[in-house]
Amino acid sequence: MNIGILSVQGAVSEHEISMKRAFLRRGIEGKVIKVKRADSLREVDGLIIPGGESSTISRLLDRFELRENLLERADEGMNIMGTCAGAILLAKEGDHSVGRTDTELLGLMDMSVVRNSFGRQRESFERHLEVSGIARDFPGVFIRAPSITRVWGDCRALSSVEGIVVAAQEGNYLALSFHPELTGDTRIHEYFLDRTKSSILHRPSKNC
Ligand code: GLN
């Protein structure tokens, strides 16, 4: 099983380390692949879109001709986890700060996001979170984090801070406002691995 990390900008190596640990802890054989080109997207069963700068990642998705292939793979059922900037990109709707930077959202999840919702870099904070169905007491690290202001359709809120939604899930997609890769806690990476593994096992065979 291969997990890709979109590697055009942002916190790539931290996710790589966490995911390698998660493979070991779950006893699952597999590789972590840094995805910089469209052909690597074919090799991965799940993809992480890391934190960084959503406007930059959006621009680079087009420059490296990754957007269309990513959406195609998503359509085929690929699991995707977006953290922070990655969560913004998964959304269908963004606030004026998303619009102002010409960020083109992937629009895979029925949710609205507000960029930099908790303030600037120096207002970064850590909060222990209950992430429904995934982890209790998870150390959430928030750095210029977005909030999820509305979910609809099949999208479900999984976690909140003082009533503000900071994690959501819709089918194969998981969006987190915070950075699980910046903690030693790999529970969310392990969860993502397990889900990806089970979606491979339940994938309809092309031969029948
Ligand atoms: N504020 C950044 C953005 O809008 C996200 C910050 C992060 O990923 N840590 O893309």
XYZ file of C-alpha atoms and ligand atoms in Angstrom:
218
model
C 0.000 0.000 0.000
C 1.317 3.425 -0.868
C 0.470 6.712 0.788
C 1.354 9.856 -1.122
C 2.139 13.255 0.300
C 1.515 16.137 -2.040
C 4.976 17.665 -2.124
C 4.760 20.969 -3.923
C 4.977 23.142 -0.795
C 4.484 22.934 2.962
C 4.995 20.517 5.855
C 5.922 17.459 3.796
C 8.733 15.804 5.773
C 6.797 15.927 9.054
C 3.951 13.976 7.460
C 6.445 11.573 5.951
C 7.910 10.780 9.382
C 4.477 10.417 11.008
C 3.193 8.197 8.225
C 6.259 5.931 8.324
C 5.708 5.541 12.078
C 2.047 4.807 11.488
C 2.950 2.025 9.016
C 5.223 0.475 11.644
C 2.712 0.812 14.458
C -0.125 -0.719 12.432
C 2.148 -3.474 11.083
C 1.143 -2.542 7.523
C 3.580 -2.970 4.651
C 3.808 0.056 2.475
C 5.628 3.089 1.224
C 5.348 6.821 1.548
C 5.666 8.527 -1.831
C 6.301 12.229 -2.282
C 3.951 13.319 -5.032
C 5.391 16.049 -7.220
C 4.213 14.858 -10.585
C 0.969 13.539 -11.958
C 2.346 10.070 -12.720
C 3.097 9.420 -9.020
C -0.573 10.002 -8.266
C -1.303 6.736 -10.083
C 0.876 4.844 -7.593
C -0.817 5.960 -4.391
C -3.838 4.574 -2.572
C -4.220 7.550 -0.264
C -2.975 11.136 -0.391
C -2.123 13.719 2.254
C -2.388 17.384 1.337
C -0.182 19.079 3.937
C -0.270 22.430 5.658
C 1.568 25.323 4.073
C 0.019 28.134 2.093
C -3.239 27.189 0.405
C -2.908 29.890 -2.276
C 0.590 28.667 -3.207
C -0.367 24.994 -3.199
C -3.358 25.805 -5.410
C -1.142 27.659 -7.890
C 1.421 24.840 -7.942
C -1.266 22.214 -8.495
C -1.908 23.925 -11.816
C 1.707 24.674 -12.663
C 2.681 21.002 -12.201
C -0.507 19.808 -13.924
C -1.574 17.883 -10.859
C -5.074 19.248 -10.314
C -6.927 17.308 -12.965
C -5.220 14.026 -12.107
C -5.820 14.518 -8.423
C -9.529 15.108 -9.035
C -9.653 12.080 -11.295
C -8.070 9.880 -8.592
C -10.472 11.343 -6.020
C -13.331 10.384 -8.302
C -11.968 6.835 -8.375
C -12.226 6.700 -4.574
C -8.731 7.659 -3.413
C -8.591 8.561 0.297
C -7.451 12.102 0.999
C -6.487 13.803 4.253
C -5.958 17.571 4.184
C -4.326 19.322 7.121
C -4.604 23.094 7.617
C -3.932 24.540 4.137
C -4.819 21.069 2.819
C -8.173 21.235 4.602
C -8.874 24.604 2.984
C -8.233 23.132 -0.456
C -10.657 20.259 0.132
C -13.548 22.646 0.783
C -16.266 23.713 -1.637
C -16.493 27.256 -0.271
C -13.928 29.691 1.124
C -14.192 33.143 2.673
C -13.078 36.432 1.049
C -9.437 35.745 1.984
C -9.537 32.578 -0.136
C -11.159 34.506 -2.988
C -8.766 37.455 -2.724
C -5.732 35.197 -3.281
C -7.259 33.551 -6.373
C -7.105 30.200 -4.640
C -8.945 27.592 -6.617
C -10.415 25.088 -4.190
C -10.587 21.392 -5.064
C -14.194 21.466 -3.872
C -14.339 17.843 -2.754
C -16.066 18.363 0.594
C -19.397 19.973 1.383
C -18.024 22.560 3.764
C -17.166 26.266 4.021
C -13.867 27.415 5.481
C -12.464 30.654 6.829
C -8.755 31.112 6.321
C -6.510 32.256 9.228
C -9.567 32.062 11.420
C -7.664 31.901 14.721
C -5.276 34.765 14.022
C -1.641 35.050 13.044
C 1.440 32.901 13.578
C 2.070 34.307 17.063
C -1.464 33.371 18.029
C -0.675 29.689 17.405
C -1.960 27.431 20.151
C -2.363 23.861 21.257
C -5.601 22.360 22.469
C -6.556 18.834 23.429
C -9.341 17.633 21.199
C -11.960 14.984 21.034
C -11.945 13.779 17.426
C -15.133 11.779 17.094
C -14.576 8.128 16.135
C -10.807 8.665 15.805
C -9.088 9.830 18.978
C -9.819 11.146 22.439
C -7.608 13.787 23.967
C -5.638 14.431 20.771
C -3.010 17.203 20.923
C -4.213 19.676 18.297
C -1.564 22.145 17.110
C -3.099 25.207 15.432
C -0.935 27.499 13.277
C -2.751 30.193 11.295
C -5.475 27.613 11.209
C -8.701 27.708 9.234
C -12.092 27.044 10.772
C -14.888 25.071 9.204
C -17.895 27.342 9.388
C -20.523 25.185 7.742
C -20.942 21.561 6.723
C -23.798 20.179 4.675
C -24.812 17.100 2.690
C -22.812 14.062 3.759
C -20.050 16.069 5.408
C -19.823 15.569 9.198
C -18.115 17.671 11.844
C -15.772 15.534 13.970
C -14.209 17.983 16.385
C -14.539 21.526 17.644
C -12.811 24.134 19.774
C -15.187 26.366 21.715
C -17.961 25.546 19.285
C -15.833 26.141 16.167
C -15.510 23.096 13.928
C -11.886 22.054 13.319
C -12.244 18.591 11.754
C -14.698 17.126 9.277
C -15.135 13.999 7.234
C -17.025 13.166 4.097
C -16.683 9.655 2.700
C -13.019 9.135 1.870
C -12.007 12.677 2.738
C -10.790 13.985 6.075
C -10.123 17.675 6.755
C -8.238 18.889 9.843
C -7.595 22.530 10.773
C -4.686 21.428 12.936
C -1.348 19.647 12.423
C -1.221 16.022 13.660
C 2.180 15.648 11.966
C 3.733 18.119 14.417
C 3.042 15.895 17.407
C 4.454 12.480 18.268
C 0.870 11.202 18.238
C 0.233 9.111 15.136
C -3.347 8.062 15.884
C -4.838 10.133 13.076
C -2.229 8.910 10.578
C -2.949 5.341 11.710
C -6.668 5.926 11.263
C -6.048 7.231 7.747
C -3.938 4.161 6.947
C -6.613 1.799 8.247
C -9.302 3.521 6.200
C -7.166 3.468 3.088
C -6.407 -0.216 3.620
C -10.049 -1.115 4.039
C -11.072 0.892 0.985
C -8.542 -1.078 -1.074
C -9.936 -4.353 0.266
C -13.467 -3.288 -0.627
C -12.590 -1.804 -3.998
C -14.677 -3.430 -6.708
C -12.492 -5.696 -8.804
C -12.056 -4.609 -12.411
C -12.243 -8.243 -13.510
C -15.763 -8.971 -12.380
N -3.063 30.080 6.727
C -2.546 29.117 5.800
C -3.345 29.151 4.510
O -4.244 29.887 4.407
C -2.592 27.730 6.383
C -1.600 27.618 7.500
C -1.083 26.240 7.703
O -1.225 25.363 6.835
N -0.394 26.061 8.800
O -3.084 28.428 3.614
